[in-house]
Short mmCIF file of C-alpha atoms and ligand atoms in Angstrom, two decimals:
data_model
loop_
_atom_site.label_atom_id
_atom_site.label_comp_id
_atom_site.label_asym_id
_atom_site.label_seq_id
_atom_site.Cartn_x
_atom_site.Cartn_y
_atom_site.Cartn_z
CA MET A 1 -11.15 -5.47 13.95
CA GLN A 2 -11.81 -4.79 10.29
CA VAL A 3 -10.69 -1.50 8.75
CA THR A 4 -14.26 -0.75 7.65
CA GLU A 5 -15.49 -1.19 11.23
CA HIS A 6 -12.87 1.31 12.40
CA LEU A 7 -14.07 3.74 9.75
CA LYS A 8 -17.69 3.23 10.81
CA ASN A 9 -16.87 3.64 14.50
CA ALA A 10 -15.07 6.92 13.79
CA LYS A 11 -18.50 8.45 13.05
CA GLY A 12 -17.20 10.96 10.54
CA LYS A 13 -13.93 11.78 12.33
CA THR A 14 -10.88 11.48 10.08
CA LEU A 15 -8.66 8.62 11.27
CA PHE A 16 -4.87 8.49 11.12
CA SER A 17 -3.08 5.45 9.70
CA PHE A 18 0.27 4.71 8.18
CA GLU A 19 2.31 2.18 6.25
CA ILE A 20 5.69 0.71 7.07
CA LEU A 21 8.21 -1.41 5.17
CA PRO A 22 9.75 -4.55 6.64
CA PRO A 23 13.42 -3.95 7.47
CA LEU A 24 16.15 -5.23 5.19
CA LYS A 25 16.87 -8.92 5.75
CA GLY A 26 19.01 -9.43 8.84
CA LYS A 27 18.04 -6.14 10.51
CA SER A 28 16.26 -6.28 13.84
CA ILE A 29 12.54 -5.63 14.30
CA GLN A 30 13.55 -2.80 16.66
CA SER A 31 13.77 -0.50 13.62
CA ILE A 32 10.06 -1.17 13.05
CA TYR A 33 9.19 -0.31 16.64
CA ASP A 34 11.36 2.82 16.43
CA GLY A 35 9.29 3.90 13.43
CA ILE A 36 5.93 3.10 15.01
CA GLU A 37 6.36 4.46 18.53
CA PRO A 38 6.61 8.18 17.66
CA LEU A 39 3.27 7.86 15.82
CA MET A 40 1.29 6.03 18.50
CA GLU A 41 0.15 9.30 20.12
CA PHE A 42 -2.04 9.92 17.03
CA ASP A 43 -4.02 6.76 17.79
CA PRO A 44 -3.62 4.82 14.54
CA LYS A 45 -6.44 2.30 14.21
CA PHE A 46 -4.49 0.22 11.73
CA ILE A 47 -0.94 -0.01 10.41
CA ASN A 48 -0.14 -1.38 6.96
CA VAL A 49 2.90 -3.52 6.28
CA THR A 50 4.12 -3.74 2.69
CA TYR A 51 5.09 -6.93 0.89
CA HIS A 52 8.27 -7.15 -1.18
CA ARG A 53 8.62 -9.88 -3.73
CA GLU A 54 11.77 -11.64 -4.81
CA GLU A 55 14.48 -10.05 -6.89
CA TYR A 56 17.07 -11.76 -9.04
CA ILE A 57 20.80 -11.15 -8.86
CA TYR A 58 23.68 -12.78 -10.70
CA LYS A 59 26.48 -14.38 -8.66
CA THR A 60 29.78 -15.47 -10.19
CA ARG A 61 30.43 -19.15 -9.50
CA GLU A 62 33.96 -20.60 -8.99
CA ASN A 63 34.05 -21.78 -12.61
CA GLY A 64 33.40 -18.22 -13.76
CA LEU A 65 29.82 -18.88 -14.85
CA LEU A 66 27.05 -16.64 -13.67
CA GLU A 67 24.30 -18.06 -11.47
CA LYS A 68 20.89 -16.41 -11.29
CA VAL A 69 19.87 -16.26 -7.64
CA SER A 70 16.51 -15.28 -6.19
CA ILE A 71 16.59 -13.14 -3.03
CA ARG A 72 13.98 -11.38 -0.93
CA LYS A 73 15.52 -8.30 0.59
CA ARG A 74 12.61 -7.43 2.87
CA PRO A 75 10.87 -10.57 4.12
CA GLY A 76 8.83 -10.59 7.32
CA THR A 77 5.47 -8.94 6.48
CA VAL A 78 3.34 -11.51 8.31
CA GLY A 79 5.64 -11.70 11.34
CA ILE A 80 5.69 -7.92 11.65
CA CYS A 81 1.88 -7.80 11.49
CA ALA A 82 1.64 -10.33 14.30
CA ALA A 83 4.23 -8.38 16.33
CA ILE A 84 2.30 -5.12 15.86
CA ILE A 85 -0.96 -6.66 17.06
CA ASN A 86 0.79 -8.28 20.00
CA LYS A 87 2.86 -5.28 21.11
CA TYR A 88 0.55 -2.34 20.39
CA ASN A 89 -2.89 -3.94 20.25
CA VAL A 90 -3.43 -2.12 16.94
CA ASP A 91 -4.78 -3.84 13.84
CA ALA A 92 -2.21 -4.64 11.19
CA VAL A 93 -2.95 -4.79 7.48
CA PRO A 94 -0.58 -7.03 5.55
CA HIS A 95 -0.19 -6.33 1.86
CA LEU A 96 -0.65 -9.47 -0.20
CA ILE A 97 0.41 -9.54 -3.84
CA CYS A 98 -0.29 -11.82 -6.79
CA GLY A 99 3.30 -11.73 -8.11
CA GLY A 100 5.31 -14.83 -7.26
CA PHE A 101 2.40 -16.63 -5.60
CA SER A 102 0.50 -19.65 -6.84
CA LYS A 103 -3.15 -19.81 -5.79
CA GLU A 104 -2.27 -22.50 -3.28
CA GLU A 105 0.51 -20.41 -1.74
CA THR A 106 -1.93 -17.53 -1.50
CA GLU A 107 -4.45 -19.76 0.22
CA ASN A 108 -1.83 -20.96 2.70
CA ALA A 109 -0.70 -17.40 3.40
CA LEU A 110 -4.31 -16.40 4.06
CA ILE A 111 -4.75 -19.37 6.41
CA ASP A 112 -1.70 -18.17 8.39
CA LEU A 113 -3.14 -14.66 8.59
CA HIS A 114 -6.50 -16.02 9.69
CA PHE A 115 -4.90 -18.13 12.43
CA LEU A 116 -2.96 -15.08 13.64
CA GLY A 117 -6.22 -13.16 14.10
CA ILE A 118 -5.48 -10.75 11.26
CA ASP A 119 -8.79 -9.49 9.86
CA ASN A 120 -7.52 -7.29 7.05
CA VAL A 121 -5.62 -7.63 3.80
CA LEU A 122 -4.65 -5.14 1.11
CA ALA A 123 -4.96 -7.15 -2.10
CA LEU A 124 -2.53 -6.07 -4.82
CA ARG A 125 -1.15 -7.37 -8.04
CA GLY A 126 2.43 -6.24 -7.40
CA ASP A 127 4.89 -5.03 -9.99
CA ALA A 128 7.15 -6.89 -12.39
CA VAL A 129 10.33 -8.30 -10.87
CA LYS A 130 13.06 -5.69 -11.23
CA THR A 131 14.87 -7.51 -14.03
CA GLU A 132 11.73 -7.87 -16.18
CA ALA A 133 9.89 -5.25 -18.18
CA ASN A 134 6.36 -6.53 -17.59
CA PHE A 135 4.46 -8.20 -14.81
CA ARG A 136 4.29 -11.96 -15.33
CA PRO A 137 1.87 -13.89 -13.13
CA HIS A 138 2.83 -17.19 -11.54
CA ALA A 139 1.81 -20.06 -13.87
CA ASN A 140 -0.87 -21.06 -11.38
CA GLY A 141 -1.41 -17.65 -9.86
CA HIS A 142 -3.37 -14.48 -10.42
CA ALA A 143 -2.81 -11.98 -13.22
CA TYR A 144 -4.77 -9.14 -11.63
CA ALA A 145 -5.64 -8.00 -8.14
CA ARG A 146 -9.32 -8.67 -8.91
CA GLU A 147 -8.60 -12.40 -9.10
CA LEU A 148 -6.91 -12.23 -5.70
CA VAL A 149 -9.98 -10.45 -4.34
CA ASP A 150 -12.11 -13.28 -5.78
CA GLN A 151 -10.01 -15.87 -3.95
CA ILE A 152 -10.23 -14.03 -0.62
CA VAL A 153 -13.99 -13.60 -1.01
CA GLN A 154 -14.30 -17.31 -1.70
CA MET A 155 -12.39 -18.10 1.49
CA ASN A 156 -14.64 -15.67 3.37
CA ASP A 157 -17.47 -17.88 2.05
CA GLY A 158 -15.71 -21.04 3.26
CA GLN A 159 -14.68 -22.09 -0.27
CA TYR A 160 -11.06 -23.23 -0.39
CA LEU A 161 -9.22 -24.49 -3.47
CA MET A 162 -9.08 -28.17 -2.81
CA ASP A 163 -12.63 -29.13 -1.97
CA ASP A 164 -16.23 -28.58 -2.82
CA VAL A 165 -17.11 -28.85 0.85
CA SER A 166 -17.53 -25.73 2.90
CA LEU A 167 -14.67 -25.12 5.36
CA ASP A 168 -13.99 -22.66 8.17
CA PRO A 169 -14.76 -19.28 6.60
CA THR A 170 -12.21 -16.49 6.98
CA ASN A 171 -13.34 -12.97 7.75
CA PHE A 172 -11.04 -10.67 5.84
CA CYS A 173 -11.83 -7.06 5.16
CA ILE A 174 -10.32 -6.43 1.74
CA GLY A 175 -8.63 -3.23 0.67
CA VAL A 176 -7.44 -2.53 -2.88
CA ALA A 177 -5.29 0.12 -4.56
CA GLY A 178 -6.65 3.07 -6.54
CA TYR A 179 -4.75 5.60 -8.65
CA PRO A 180 -6.03 9.19 -8.81
CA GLU A 181 -3.49 9.85 -11.58
CA LYS A 182 -4.12 6.47 -13.28
CA HIS A 183 -2.10 3.28 -13.00
CA PHE A 184 0.87 3.57 -15.34
CA GLU A 185 -0.11 0.55 -17.45
CA ALA A 186 -3.73 1.58 -17.95
CA MET A 187 -4.80 2.94 -21.32
CA ASN A 188 -6.59 5.85 -19.69
CA LEU A 189 -8.34 6.81 -16.46
CA PRO A 190 -11.80 5.50 -17.50
CA SER A 191 -10.44 2.01 -18.29
CA ASP A 192 -8.42 1.97 -15.06
CA MET A 193 -11.58 2.98 -13.22
CA GLU A 194 -13.53 0.17 -14.88
CA TYR A 195 -11.00 -2.33 -13.51
CA LEU A 196 -11.14 -0.65 -10.11
CA LYS A 197 -14.91 -1.08 -10.18
CA GLN A 198 -14.41 -4.77 -10.98
CA LYS A 199 -12.30 -5.12 -7.82
CA VAL A 200 -14.99 -3.45 -5.74
CA ASP A 201 -17.83 -5.40 -7.37
CA ALA A 202 -15.84 -8.58 -6.66
CA GLY A 203 -15.91 -7.74 -2.94
CA ALA A 204 -13.25 -5.16 -2.05
CA ASP A 205 -14.42 -3.19 0.98
CA TYR A 206 -12.35 -0.03 0.59
CA ILE A 207 -9.72 1.66 -1.55
CA VAL A 208 -6.38 3.20 -0.57
CA THR A 209 -4.95 5.61 -3.10
CA GLN A 210 -1.52 5.91 -4.50
CA MET A 211 0.27 8.98 -3.13
CA PHE A 212 -0.69 12.30 -4.72
CA PHE A 213 0.49 15.85 -4.11
CA ASP A 214 -2.44 17.70 -5.58
CA ASN A 215 -5.65 17.26 -3.59
CA THR A 216 -7.73 18.23 -6.61
CA LYS A 217 -6.67 14.95 -8.22
CA TYR A 218 -8.00 13.02 -5.22
CA PHE A 219 -11.30 14.93 -5.08
CA GLU A 220 -11.86 14.46 -8.82
CA PHE A 221 -10.99 10.77 -8.53
CA VAL A 222 -13.54 10.30 -5.73
CA ASP A 223 -16.19 12.12 -7.79
CA LYS A 224 -15.47 9.88 -10.80
CA CYS A 225 -15.58 6.76 -8.63
CA ARG A 226 -18.97 7.77 -7.25
CA ALA A 227 -20.25 8.57 -10.74
CA ASN A 228 -19.14 5.08 -11.79
CA GLY A 229 -20.96 3.37 -8.95
CA ILE A 230 -17.90 2.80 -6.71
CA ASN A 231 -19.29 3.57 -3.30
CA VAL A 232 -16.77 2.14 -0.83
CA PRO A 233 -14.56 4.40 1.35
CA ILE A 234 -11.58 5.88 -0.52
CA ILE A 235 -8.65 6.52 1.81
CA PRO A 236 -6.16 9.09 0.53
CA GLY A 237 -2.47 8.19 0.75
CA LEU A 238 0.08 10.94 1.45
CA LYS A 239 3.82 10.91 1.42
CA PRO A 240 5.99 13.76 2.68
CA ILE A 241 8.83 14.49 0.24
CA LYS A 242 12.11 14.40 2.10
CA THR A 243 15.16 14.50 -0.12
CA LEU A 244 16.43 16.09 -3.30
CA LYS A 245 16.47 12.58 -4.78
CA HIS A 246 12.72 12.30 -4.20
CA THR A 247 12.07 15.15 -6.60
CA SER A 248 12.87 12.89 -9.55
CA PHE A 249 12.43 9.46 -7.95
CA LEU A 250 8.81 9.85 -6.80
CA PRO A 251 7.39 10.96 -10.18
CA LYS A 252 9.42 8.31 -11.96
CA PHE A 253 8.73 5.37 -9.66
CA PHE A 254 5.14 6.13 -8.67
CA HIS A 255 4.01 7.77 -11.91
CA ILE A 256 2.67 10.88 -10.22
CA ASP A 257 3.06 14.60 -10.99
CA PHE A 258 3.98 17.40 -8.64
CA PRO A 259 1.65 20.37 -8.98
CA ASP A 260 3.26 23.54 -10.41
CA GLU A 261 3.50 25.42 -7.11
CA LEU A 262 5.22 22.50 -5.37
CA ALA A 263 7.55 21.87 -8.31
CA GLU A 264 8.55 25.55 -8.44
CA ASN A 265 9.34 25.55 -4.72
CA LEU A 266 11.23 22.26 -4.96
CA LEU A 267 13.41 23.74 -7.70
CA LYS A 268 14.51 26.43 -5.25
CA CYS A 269 15.66 23.86 -2.65
CA LYS A 270 19.41 23.41 -2.36
CA SER A 271 19.63 20.72 0.34
CA ASN A 272 17.77 17.72 1.72
CA ASP A 273 16.89 19.80 4.79
CA GLU A 274 15.16 22.39 2.64
CA VAL A 275 13.23 19.68 0.76
CA LYS A 276 12.22 18.05 4.03
CA ALA A 277 10.91 21.34 5.46
CA LEU A 278 8.94 21.98 2.27
CA GLY A 279 7.62 18.40 2.29
CA ILE A 280 6.32 18.89 5.82
CA GLU A 281 4.75 22.25 4.98
CA TRP A 282 3.08 20.78 1.88
CA GLY A 283 1.96 17.67 3.78
CA ILE A 284 0.32 19.79 6.49
CA LYS A 285 -1.52 21.84 3.86
CA GLN A 286 -2.72 18.72 2.03
CA ALA A 287 -3.73 16.85 5.19
CA LYS A 288 -5.59 19.84 6.66
CA GLU A 289 -7.59 20.30 3.48
CA LEU A 290 -8.41 16.59 3.23
CA LYS A 291 -9.48 16.50 6.87
CA GLU A 292 -11.68 19.55 6.42
CA ALA A 293 -13.27 17.80 3.44
CA GLY A 294 -14.17 14.92 5.78
CA VAL A 295 -12.08 12.09 4.31
CA PRO A 296 -12.48 8.86 6.30
CA CYS A 297 -8.80 8.45 7.12
CA ILE A 298 -5.46 9.86 6.02
CA HIS A 299 -2.93 7.15 5.32
CA PHE A 300 0.74 8.15 5.43
CA TYR A 301 3.49 6.40 3.56
CA THR A 302 6.28 6.59 6.13
CA MET A 303 8.77 4.38 4.25
CA SER A 304 9.73 3.46 7.82
CA ASN A 305 10.82 6.99 8.66
CA SER A 306 8.26 8.62 10.85
CA GLU A 307 9.83 12.02 11.62
CA SER A 308 8.12 14.10 8.93
CA VAL A 309 4.80 12.26 9.37
CA LYS A 310 4.92 12.98 13.11
CA THR A 311 5.45 16.71 12.51
CA ILE A 312 2.54 16.77 10.05
CA ALA A 313 0.26 14.72 12.29
CA LYS A 314 0.96 17.03 15.26
CA GLU A 315 -0.48 19.92 13.24
CA VAL A 316 -3.44 18.02 11.86
CA PHE A 317 -4.67 15.37 14.35
P1 LIG B 1 -4.50 -4.29 -10.64
O1 LIG B 1 -5.70 -3.75 -9.98
O2 LIG B 1 -4.49 -5.73 -10.99
O3 LIG B 1 -4.23 -3.40 -11.94
C1 LIG B 1 -2.98 -3.52 -12.63
C2 LIG B 1 -3.12 -2.95 -14.02
O4 LIG B 1 -3.91 -3.83 -14.83
C3 LIG B 1 -3.83 -1.60 -14.10
O5 LIG B 1 -3.26 -0.87 -15.15
C4 LIG B 1 -5.28 -1.96 -14.44
O6 LIG B 1 -5.93 -0.92 -15.13
C5 LIG B 1 -5.07 -3.19 -15.31
N1 LIG B 1 -6.13 -4.20 -15.23
C6 LIG B 1 -6.77 -4.62 -14.13
N2 LIG B 1 -7.61 -5.62 -14.42
C7 LIG B 1 -7.49 -5.85 -15.76
C8 LIG B 1 -8.07 -6.78 -16.68
N3 LIG B 1 -8.99 -7.65 -16.28
N4 LIG B 1 -7.67 -6.73 -17.98
C9 LIG B 1 -6.76 -5.85 -18.41
N5 LIG B 1 -6.16 -4.94 -17.57
C10 LIG B 1 -6.53 -4.94 -16.27
N6 LIG B 1 3.38 -3.35 -4.53
C11 LIG B 1 4.05 -4.33 -3.88
O7 LIG B 1 4.77 -5.10 -4.51
N7 LIG B 1 3.97 -4.46 -2.51
C12 LIG B 1 3.18 -3.64 -1.76
O8 LIG B 1 3.14 -3.78 -0.54
C13 LIG B 1 2.45 -2.60 -2.42
N8 LIG B 1 1.62 -1.79 -1.73
C14 LIG B 1 0.86 -0.85 -2.40
C15 LIG B 1 -0.05 -0.06 -1.68
C16 LIG B 1 -0.82 0.89 -2.33
C17 LIG B 1 -1.81 1.72 -1.55
C18 LIG B 1 -0.67 1.08 -3.73
C19 LIG B 1 -1.49 2.14 -4.44
C20 LIG B 1 0.22 0.30 -4.45
C21 LIG B 1 1.00 -0.68 -3.80
N9 LIG B 1 1.87 -1.51 -4.50
C22 LIG B 1 2.57 -2.49 -3.84
C23 LIG B 1 2.10 -1.31 -5.93
C24 LIG B 1 1.18 -2.16 -6.82
O9 LIG B 1 1.43 -3.54 -6.60
C25 LIG B 1 1.43 -1.78 -8.26
O10 LIG B 1 0.99 -0.47 -8.51
C26 LIG B 1 0.94 -2.73 -9.33
O11 LIG B 1 1.54 -2.36 -10.56
C27 LIG B 1 -0.57 -2.72 -9.54
O12 LIG B 1 -1.21 -3.28 -8.51
P2 LIG B 1 -2.84 -3.25 -8.44
O13 LIG B 1 -3.22 -4.06 -7.28
O14 LIG B 1 -3.31 -1.86 -8.51
O15 LIG B 1 -3.16 -4.03 -9.78
#
């Protein structure tokens, strides 16, 4: 079933959903099940599975020269989605990115998803490969998520790349990313919002936000979206902080700020256990307030570790 149908069927109740990462290459799918099972009691209507593009490493050849090798550390997004649907009878939302894909590869990936009975896709641009400073689209691919949305909408209309004739239409519900604190490459929030509006006008059905730790940022973002004519559901994304490393990694990697009160309390933490306890406490506070405000769904970034999310969900759902 499509995510938007789930939201409609909830009739105003806040749904619970979460996101997982495929395991590192060579690891068993059991680690995915171990992450999902503790959260099933909260009745997730959909589970997102992230997509991880290729990285480049240098290997020393026998003659001493360096060889640039492409590797994907976390393949398996589509297979995991199919396994989730099969094992738990819960809808899975694969993330699909522009980076590294030609339009034809995107089309073929979407055909696979369609054949597997997957009705949802989160359409993203993706980031630059780790060894490059800026995002570079595939020569015959998409430069922005909006173009990927266009392609999915065309397939939903039965328009594939190769032909003018109308083919079997797909039926994807399309989610896109939104950034309450602005995407890091955007000039400012209004221009970022203009591009977000383009994604929605192109046919995106809902938005999932980047993680945030200050609910005010989310509420203001929703108000601005509405003022700019973006009227689709906006699902807030939450991540419980868990380790001392997170205190610098999350702001740096995700380009988000911790609010003063949280930052002051994090500074007092001396161990990962203390950070984890604070992360849970903060997550409960955030989630309760969002639920009281009537958000359609709260989407948790588990990073494939469900313990903190379970403790939060127990208090909130
Ligand atoms: P876009 O919407 O294309 O925007 C990218 C930038 O370009 C923005 O700064 C925007 O303002 C600007 N822009 C947009 N259109 C135009 C235009 N026409 N002209 C000029 N500028 C423009 N990454 C992964 O690799 N795998 C994942 O699974 C994944 N999951 C994610 C899930 C969520 C909920 C979120 C919020 C992010 C996720 N990401 C993932 C990260 C995401 O790929 C990056 O943040 C990426 O840098 C931007 O993706 P986007 O889809 O928001 O891009």
